[in-house]
Amino acid sequence: MRFALLALFTLCLIPSTVLAYEEGVGLLRGDSNGALPKTLWHKQPRSEITYLLKNLPADAPLRSLQQIKINVLLSVYDVSGIKDDIDPSEDNHFLTLRLQKLIEMGQWEQALRLYSMSVEDPEDNNLLAQTGILLTLLENGLASACLEEKVLSKRFDNTKFWNQLDTICGIEIGSAVASTANFENSETLENIYKDSEFKISANDISRLSELSTLELALLSSNSRIDYKNFDINTQIPPRIVKTFMKDSAFPAGSLTTLTQIATQQAILPESPLPDKLQEYAESLDKRTQDDIINLIFHRLKLGQNIPFPELKKLEELALENPENYFYLQYFGIIQPMAENIVISDDQLSSAYTLLSAKSEKKVNFLKSLLDKSSEFSNNPANVYEKHVSMSSDGSLSAVGNQLDWLDKTINNNYAGLSLLIMLSNIENSAWVQSSVDMSEEKTFNVLNDLSKVGLIDQTYQIAKEELANLMMFYKN
């Protein structure tokens, strides 16, 4: 009897219901996999996290920055410490916002994996259910999406998205007629199903970008993107790039450029080290300066550490190529070294002079990490005033400028908010100066700011790509 009572008492301690999904689930765990700290959002206001996630740019000037964004969205978190200054409703649901941003960034496969592993049932979360259906449509096609739509749409009657999808699925299975169908005021869907000549030019990126995910997916799957006289360029948002990649009608002559853009946007992985460079690594004694720079450049682009024998070869070649001393000093900071490579002040000075003559801004940006050791903020936490307010219609808006906001989040050790502000503020950031001439008054030291809030791995991730760019720029 005593054991029966003990068992009953134990059962009473177990929650009677278990949520079908948790906001903090993710695909990435551990630093080695690129995961962010589990406590990244501890004590930070939900209103500000929500605002910054919704407004996070879908692309970035550096692949490393884009990869950090992806890792932010895919990491596992302990969200119990988030300060719920606003209601954690479906509009402000952390998992839903992450999935929606992954769609916008062209990360459809990973977003679907995250949704599938974490959501058995979206319950009454309309936006989460919509997001799951869209991911099924994007990755598995309309037929699969319509199977799920029949189950879920009954919960969310008379909403625009579900009515549109119900109409489309009705046409798909033959229970509705396209010519008389109501597409809930979507001119694009009306034209797709009612005008056999309707197409949107692939060159009209602004018009494609205005389409909803549902409209864009149906436009592509119905072969309504016109690639005639297509002039591909690098200013294509990731969601459109991914749509082009999935479209069997995309012109073969532009595939190479599209692949390059997709790789830069971290939609596709970097190519592995080519056989020729593998051969370089196995015969270092025969290698020239150009050979070694090519080898190290590709390793850095892949996010790899540079093997010590290759660094010693770089040191050997520095006698005729003094710029190598700067590179070696930098590697001593951003990766573990088997042993120290001693570099004199005179050697560093000559390296700075050579490199600065060709690219002063790049060198000054990277030199900032050499001049300042990575530091954590020792400032006492100040009284924190929120920078996001909610209007009467429930929308969120920021108050004040982002640089002032960034200073306050750093001083309060709010790593998550600091990172999102830095990733959102790319048009004013120091790394953009590698390619754009911007006023120095509008820049801030991203590497130092990341270090101050303890995001050292992310600091070095950016630094490796910028160092690779400098090495190749100087070589050419």
Coordinates of N, CA, C and O in Angstrom, one line a residue, residues 308-433:
F308 N 49.8 23.9 -38.5 CA 51.1 24.6 -38.1 C 52.1 24.5 -39.2 O 52.8 25.6 -39.5
P309 N 52.3 23.4 -39.9 CA 53.4 23.4 -41.0 C 53.1 24.4 -42.1 O 54.1 25.0 -42.6
E310 N 51.8 24.7 -42.3 CA 51.5 25.8 -43.3 C 51.9 27.2 -42.8 O 52.3 28.1 -43.6
L311 N 51.7 27.4 -41.5 CA 52.1 28.6 -40.9 C 53.6 28.8 -40.9 O 54.1 29.9 -41.1
K312 N 54.3 27.7 -40.7 CA 55.8 27.8 -40.7 C 56.3 28.1 -42.1 O 57.2 28.8 -42.3
K313 N 55.6 27.6 -43.1 CA 55.9 27.9 -44.5 C 55.6 29.4 -44.8 O 56.4 30.0 -45.5
L314 N 54.5 29.9 -44.3 CA 54.2 31.3 -44.4 C 55.3 32.1 -43.8 O 55.7 33.2 -44.3
E315 N 55.9 31.7 -42.6 CA 57.0 32.4 -42.0 C 58.2 32.4 -42.8 O 58.9 33.4 -43.0
E316 N 58.5 31.2 -43.4 CA 59.7 31.1 -44.3 C 59.6 32.0 -45.5 O 60.6 32.7 -45.9
L317 N 58.4 32.1 -46.1 CA 58.2 33.0 -47.2 C 58.2 34.5 -46.9 O 58.2 35.3 -47.7
A318 N 58.1 34.8 -45.6 CA 58.0 36.2 -45.1 C 59.3 36.9 -45.4 O 59.2 38.2 -45.4
L319 N 60.4 36.3 -45.6 CA 61.6 37.0 -45.9 C 61.5 37.8 -47.1 O 62.1 38.9 -47.2
E320 N 60.8 37.3 -48.1 CA 60.6 38.0 -49.4 C 59.2 38.6 -49.4 O 58.9 39.4 -50.4
N321 N 58.3 38.2 -48.5 CA 56.9 38.7 -48.5 C 56.6 39.2 -47.1 O 55.9 38.5 -46.3
P322 N 57.0 40.3 -46.7 CA 56.9 40.8 -45.3 C 55.4 40.9 -44.8 O 55.2 40.9 -43.6
E323 N 54.5 41.0 -45.7 CA 53.1 41.0 -45.3 C 52.7 39.8 -44.5 O 51.7 39.8 -43.7
N324 N 53.4 38.7 -44.7 CA 53.1 37.5 -44.0 C 53.2 37.6 -42.5 O 52.5 36.9 -41.7
Y325 N 54.0 38.6 -42.0 CA 54.2 38.8 -40.6 C 52.9 39.2 -39.9 O 52.5 38.8 -38.8
F326 N 52.1 40.1 -40.7 CA 50.8 40.5 -40.2 C 49.9 39.3 -40.1 O 49.2 39.1 -39.1
Y327 N 49.9 38.5 -41.1 CA 49.0 37.3 -41.1 C 49.3 36.4 -40.0 O 48.4 35.8 -39.3
L328 N 50.6 36.1 -39.8 CA 51.0 35.2 -38.7 C 50.7 35.7 -37.3 O 50.2 35.0 -36.4
Q329 N 50.8 37.0 -37.1 CA 50.4 37.6 -35.8 C 48.9 37.5 -35.6 O 48.5 37.2 -34.5
Y330 N 48.2 37.6 -36.7 CA 46.7 37.4 -36.6 C 46.3 36.0 -36.2 O 45.5 35.8 -35.4
F331 N 47.0 35.0 -36.9 CA 46.7 33.6 -36.6 C 47.0 33.3 -35.1 O 46.3 32.4 -34.6
G332 N 48.0 34.0 -34.6 CA 48.3 33.7 -33.2 C 47.2 34.1 -32.2 O 47.2 33.6 -31.1
I333 N 46.2 34.9 -32.7 CA 45.1 35.3 -31.9 C 43.8 34.5 -32.2 O 43.1 34.1 -31.2
I334 N 43.6 34.2 -33.4 CA 42.3 33.6 -33.8 C 42.2 32.1 -33.9 O 41.2 31.5 -34.1
Q335 N 43.4 31.4 -33.6 CA 43.3 30.0 -33.5 C 44.4 29.5 -32.6 O 45.4 30.2 -32.3
P336 N 44.3 28.2 -32.1 CA 45.4 27.7 -31.3 C 46.6 27.5 -32.1 O 46.6 27.2 -33.3
M337 N 47.8 27.6 -31.5 CA 49.1 27.5 -32.2 C 49.9 26.4 -31.5 O 50.0 26.4 -30.2
A338 N 50.5 25.5 -32.3 CA 51.3 24.4 -31.7 C 52.5 25.0 -30.9 O 53.0 24.4 -29.9
E339 N 53.1 26.1 -31.4 CA 54.1 26.8 -30.7 C 54.1 28.3 -31.1 O 53.5 28.6 -32.2
N340 N 54.7 29.1 -30.4 CA 54.7 30.6 -30.7 C 55.6 30.8 -31.9 O 56.7 30.2 -32.0
I341 N 55.2 31.7 -32.8 CA 56.1 32.2 -33.9 C 56.4 33.7 -33.5 O 55.5 34.5 -33.5
V342 N 57.6 33.9 -33.2 CA 58.0 35.2 -32.7 C 58.2 36.2 -33.8 O 58.8 35.9 -34.8
I343 N 57.5 37.4 -33.7 CA 57.5 38.4 -34.7 C 57.9 39.7 -34.1 O 57.3 40.1 -33.1
S344 N 58.9 40.4 -34.6 CA 59.4 41.6 -34.0 C 58.5 42.8 -34.4 O 57.8 42.7 -35.3
D345 N 58.7 43.9 -33.6 CA 58.0 45.1 -33.9 C 58.3 45.6 -35.3 O 57.4 46.1 -36.1
D346 N 59.6 45.5 -35.7 CA 60.0 46.0 -37.0 C 59.3 45.2 -38.1 O 58.9 45.8 -39.2
Q347 N 59.3 43.9 -37.9 CA 58.6 43.0 -39.0 C 57.2 43.4 -39.1 O 56.6 43.4 -40.2
L348 N 56.5 43.6 -38.0 CA 55.1 43.9 -38.0 C 54.9 45.3 -38.7 O 53.9 45.5 -39.5
S349 N 55.7 46.2 -38.3 CA 55.6 47.6 -38.9 C 55.8 47.5 -40.4 O 55.0 48.2 -41.2
S350 N 56.7 46.8 -40.9 CA 56.9 46.7 -42.4 C 55.7 46.0 -43.0 O 55.2 46.4 -44.1
A351 N 55.1 45.0 -42.3 CA 53.9 44.4 -42.9 C 52.7 45.4 -42.9 O 52.0 45.4 -43.9
Y352 N 52.5 46.2 -41.9 CA 51.4 47.2 -41.9 C 51.6 48.2 -43.0 O 50.6 48.5 -43.7
T353 N 52.8 48.6 -43.2 CA 53.1 49.6 -44.3 C 52.7 49.0 -45.7 O 52.1 49.7 -46.5
L354 N 53.2 47.8 -45.9 CA 52.9 47.2 -47.2 C 51.4 47.0 -47.4 O 50.8 47.4 -48.5
L355 N 50.7 46.5 -46.5 CA 49.3 46.2 -46.6 C 48.4 47.4 -46.6 O 47.5 47.5 -47.4
S356 N 48.8 48.4 -45.8 CA 48.0 49.6 -45.7 C 48.1 50.4 -47.0 O 47.1 51.1 -47.3
A357 N 49.2 50.3 -47.7 CA 49.3 51.1 -49.0 C 48.3 50.6 -50.0 O 47.9 51.4 -50.8
K358 N 47.8 49.4 -49.9 CA 46.8 48.9 -50.8 C 45.4 48.9 -50.3 O 44.5 49.1 -51.0
S359 N 45.3 48.7 -48.9 CA 44.0 48.6 -48.4 C 44.0 49.0 -46.9 O 44.0 48.2 -46.0
E360 N 44.1 50.3 -46.7 CA 44.2 50.8 -45.3 C 43.0 50.5 -44.4 O 43.2 50.1 -43.2
K361 N 41.8 50.6 -44.9 CA 40.6 50.4 -44.1 C 40.6 48.9 -43.7 O 40.2 48.6 -42.5
K362 N 40.9 48.0 -44.6 CA 40.8 46.6 -44.2 C 41.8 46.3 -43.1 O 41.5 45.6 -42.2
V363 N 43.0 46.8 -43.3 CA 44.1 46.6 -42.3 C 43.7 47.2 -41.0 O 43.9 46.5 -39.9
N364 N 43.2 48.4 -40.9 CA 42.9 49.0 -39.7 C 41.8 48.3 -39.0 O 41.8 48.2 -37.7
F365 N 40.8 47.8 -39.8 CA 39.7 47.0 -39.2 C 40.2 45.7 -38.5 O 39.9 45.4 -37.3
L366 N 41.1 45.0 -39.2 CA 41.7 43.8 -38.6 C 42.7 44.0 -37.5 O 42.8 43.3 -36.6
K367 N 43.4 45.1 -37.7 CA 44.4 45.5 -36.7 C 43.8 45.8 -35.3 O 44.4 45.6 -34.3
S368 N 42.5 46.2 -35.3 CA 41.8 46.5 -34.0 C 41.8 45.3 -33.1 O 41.8 45.4 -31.9
L369 N 41.8 44.1 -33.7 CA 41.8 42.9 -32.8 C 43.2 42.6 -32.3 O 43.3 42.0 -31.2
L370 N 44.2 43.0 -33.0 CA 45.6 42.9 -32.5 C 45.9 43.9 -31.4 O 46.6 43.6 -30.4
D371 N 45.3 45.1 -31.5 CA 45.6 46.2 -30.6 C 44.9 46.0 -29.2 O 45.3 46.5 -28.2
K372 N 43.7 45.3 -29.3 CA 42.9 45.1 -28.1 C 42.7 43.6 -27.8 O 42.1 42.9 -28.7
S373 N 43.1 43.2 -26.7 CA 42.8 41.8 -26.4 C 41.3 41.6 -26.1 O 40.6 42.6 -25.7
S374 N 40.8 40.5 -26.4 CA 39.4 40.2 -26.2 C 39.0 40.5 -24.8 O 39.6 40.0 -23.9
E375 N 38.0 41.3 -24.6 CA 37.6 41.6 -23.2 C 36.2 41.4 -23.0 O 35.3 41.6 -23.9
F376 N 35.9 41.1 -21.7 CA 34.5 41.0 -21.3 C 34.2 42.3 -20.6 O 35.0 42.9 -19.9
S377 N 32.9 42.8 -20.7 CA 32.6 44.0 -20.1 C 32.6 43.8 -18.6 O 32.0 42.9 -18.0
N378 N 33.3 44.7 -17.9 CA 33.3 44.8 -16.5 C 32.4 45.9 -15.9 O 32.4 46.2 -14.7
N379 N 31.6 46.5 -16.8 CA 30.8 47.6 -16.4 C 29.6 47.0 -15.5 O 29.1 45.9 -15.8
P380 N 29.3 47.6 -14.4 CA 28.2 47.1 -13.6 C 26.9 47.3 -14.4 O 26.7 48.3 -15.2
A381 N 26.0 46.4 -14.3 CA 24.7 46.5 -15.0 C 24.0 47.8 -14.6 O 23.7 48.0 -13.4
N382 N 23.7 48.6 -15.6 CA 22.9 49.8 -15.3 C 21.4 49.5 -15.3 O 21.0 48.5 -15.7
V383 N 20.7 50.5 -14.8 CA 19.2 50.4 -14.9 C 18.9 50.4 -16.3 O 19.2 51.4 -17.0
Y384 N 18.2 49.4 -16.8 CA 18.0 49.3 -18.3 C 16.7 49.8 -18.7 O 15.6 49.4 -18.1
E385 N 16.7 50.7 -19.6 CA 15.4 51.3 -20.1 C 15.2 50.6 -21.5 O 16.0 50.6 -22.3
K386 N 14.0 50.1 -21.6 CA 13.6 49.4 -22.9 C 13.7 50.4 -24.1 O 13.4 51.6 -24.0
H387 N 14.0 49.8 -25.2 CA 14.1 50.6 -26.5 C 13.0 50.2 -27.5 O 13.0 50.7 -28.6
V388 N 12.1 49.4 -27.0 CA 11.0 49.0 -27.9 C 9.7 49.3 -27.2 O 9.5 48.9 -26.0
S389 N 8.7 49.9 -27.9 CA 7.4 50.1 -27.3 C 6.3 49.5 -28.1 O 6.5 49.2 -29.3
M390 N 5.2 49.2 -27.5 CA 4.1 48.6 -28.2 C 3.0 49.6 -28.4 O 2.6 50.3 -27.5
S391 N 2.5 49.7 -29.7 CA 1.4 50.7 -30.0 C 0.1 50.1 -29.7 O 0.0 48.9 -29.3
S392 N -1.0 50.8 -29.8 CA -2.3 50.4 -29.5 C -2.8 49.2 -30.4 O -3.6 48.4 -30.0
D393 N -2.2 49.1 -31.6 CA -2.6 48.0 -32.5 C -1.7 46.8 -32.3 O -1.8 45.8 -33.1
G394 N -0.8 46.8 -31.3 CA 0.0 45.6 -31.0 C 1.3 45.6 -31.7 O 2.1 44.6 -31.5
S395 N 1.6 46.6 -32.6 CA 2.9 46.5 -33.3 C 4.0 47.1 -32.4 O 3.8 47.9 -31.5
L396 N 5.2 46.6 -32.7 CA 6.4 47.0 -31.9 C 7.2 48.0 -32.7 O 7.4 47.9 -33.9
S397 N 7.7 49.0 -32.0 CA 8.6 50.0 -32.7 C 9.8 50.4 -31.8 O 9.6 50.4 -30.5
A398 N 10.9 50.7 -32.3 CA 12.1 51.0 -31.5 C 12.1 52.5 -31.2 O 11.7 53.3 -32.0
V399 N 12.7 52.8 -30.1 CA 12.8 54.2 -29.6 C 14.3 54.5 -29.6 O 15.1 53.8 -28.9
G400 N 14.7 55.6 -30.2 CA 16.1 56.0 -30.2 C 16.9 55.3 -31.3 O 16.4 54.5 -32.0
N401 N 18.3 55.6 -31.3 CA 19.1 55.0 -32.4 C 19.7 53.7 -31.9 O 19.9 53.5 -30.7
Q402 N 20.2 52.9 -32.8 CA 20.6 51.6 -32.5 C 22.0 51.6 -31.8 O 22.3 50.7 -31.0
L403 N 22.9 52.6 -32.1 CA 24.2 52.6 -31.5 C 24.1 52.9 -30.0 O 24.8 52.3 -29.2
D404 N 23.1 53.8 -29.6 CA 22.9 54.0 -28.2 C 22.3 52.8 -27.5 O 22.7 52.4 -26.4
W405 N 21.4 52.1 -28.2 CA 20.8 50.9 -27.8 C 21.9 49.8 -27.6 O 21.9 49.1 -26.5
L406 N 22.8 49.7 -28.5 CA 23.9 48.7 -28.4 C 24.7 49.0 -27.2 O 25.1 48.0 -26.5
D407 N 25.1 50.2 -27.0 CA 25.9 50.5 -25.8 C 25.2 50.1 -24.5 O 25.9 49.5 -23.6
K408 N 23.9 50.3 -24.4 CA 23.2 49.9 -23.2 C 23.1 48.4 -23.0 O 23.2 47.9 -21.9
T409 N 22.9 47.7 -24.2 CA 22.8 46.2 -24.0 C 24.2 45.6 -23.7 O 24.3 44.7 -22.9
I410 N 25.3 46.2 -24.2 CA 26.6 45.7 -23.9 C 26.9 46.0 -22.4 O 27.4 45.1 -21.7
N411 N 26.6 47.2 -21.9 CA 26.8 47.5 -20.5 C 26.1 46.6 -19.6 O 26.5 46.4 -18.4
N412 N 25.0 46.1 -20.0 CA 24.1 45.2 -19.2 C 24.4 43.7 -19.4 O 23.7 42.9 -18.9
N413 N 25.4 43.5 -20.3 CA 25.8 42.1 -20.6 C 24.7 41.3 -21.3 O 24.5 40.1 -21.0
Y414 N 23.9 42.0 -22.1 CA 22.8 41.4 -22.8 C 23.3 40.9 -24.1 O 23.2 41.5 -25.2
A415 N 23.9 39.7 -24.1 CA 24.6 39.2 -25.3 C 23.7 39.0 -26.5 O 24.1 39.3 -27.6
G416 N 22.5 38.4 -26.2 CA 21.6 38.1 -27.3 C 21.2 39.4 -28.1 O 21.3 39.5 -29.3
L417 N 20.7 40.4 -27.3 CA 20.3 41.7 -27.9 C 21.4 42.4 -28.6 O 21.3 42.9 -29.7
S418 N 22.6 42.4 -27.9 CA 23.8 43.0 -28.5 C 24.1 42.4 -29.9 O 24.4 43.1 -30.9
L419 N 24.1 41.1 -30.0 CA 24.4 40.4 -31.2 C 23.3 40.7 -32.3 O 23.7 41.0 -33.4
L420 N 22.1 40.7 -32.0 CA 21.0 41.0 -32.9 C 21.1 42.5 -33.4 O 20.9 42.7 -34.6
I421 N 21.4 43.4 -32.5 CA 21.6 44.8 -33.0 C 22.8 44.9 -33.9 O 22.7 45.6 -35.0
M422 N 23.9 44.2 -33.6 CA 25.0 44.3 -34.5 C 24.7 43.7 -35.9 O 25.1 44.2 -36.9
L423 N 24.0 42.6 -35.9 CA 23.7 41.9 -37.1 C 22.6 42.7 -37.9 O 22.5 42.6 -39.1
S424 N 21.8 43.5 -37.2 CA 20.8 44.3 -37.9 C 21.4 45.6 -38.4 O 20.8 46.2 -39.3
N425 N 22.5 46.0 -37.9 CA 23.1 47.3 -38.2 C 24.2 47.3 -39.2 O 25.0 48.1 -39.3
I426 N 24.1 46.2 -40.1 CA 25.2 46.0 -41.0 C 25.5 47.1 -42.0 O 26.6 47.3 -42.4
E427 N 24.5 48.0 -42.3 CA 24.8 49.0 -43.2 C 25.6 50.1 -42.6 O 26.2 50.9 -43.3
N428 N 25.8 50.1 -41.3 CA 26.6 51.1 -40.6 C 27.9 50.5 -40.0 O 28.6 51.2 -39.3
S429 N 28.1 49.2 -40.3 CA 29.1 48.5 -39.5 C 30.5 48.6 -40.1 O 30.7 48.8 -41.3
A430 N 31.5 48.4 -39.3 CA 32.9 48.5 -39.7 C 33.3 47.5 -40.8 O 34.1 47.9 -41.7
W431 N 32.7 46.3 -40.8 CA 33.1 45.4 -41.8 C 32.7 45.8 -43.2 O 33.3 45.4 -44.2
V432 N 31.7 46.6 -43.4 CA 31.2 47.0 -44.7 C 32.3 47.9 -45.3 O 32.4 48.1 -46.5
Q433 N 33.2 48.5 -44.5 CA 34.2 49.4 -45.0 C 35.2 48.7 -45.9 O 36.0 49.3 -46.6

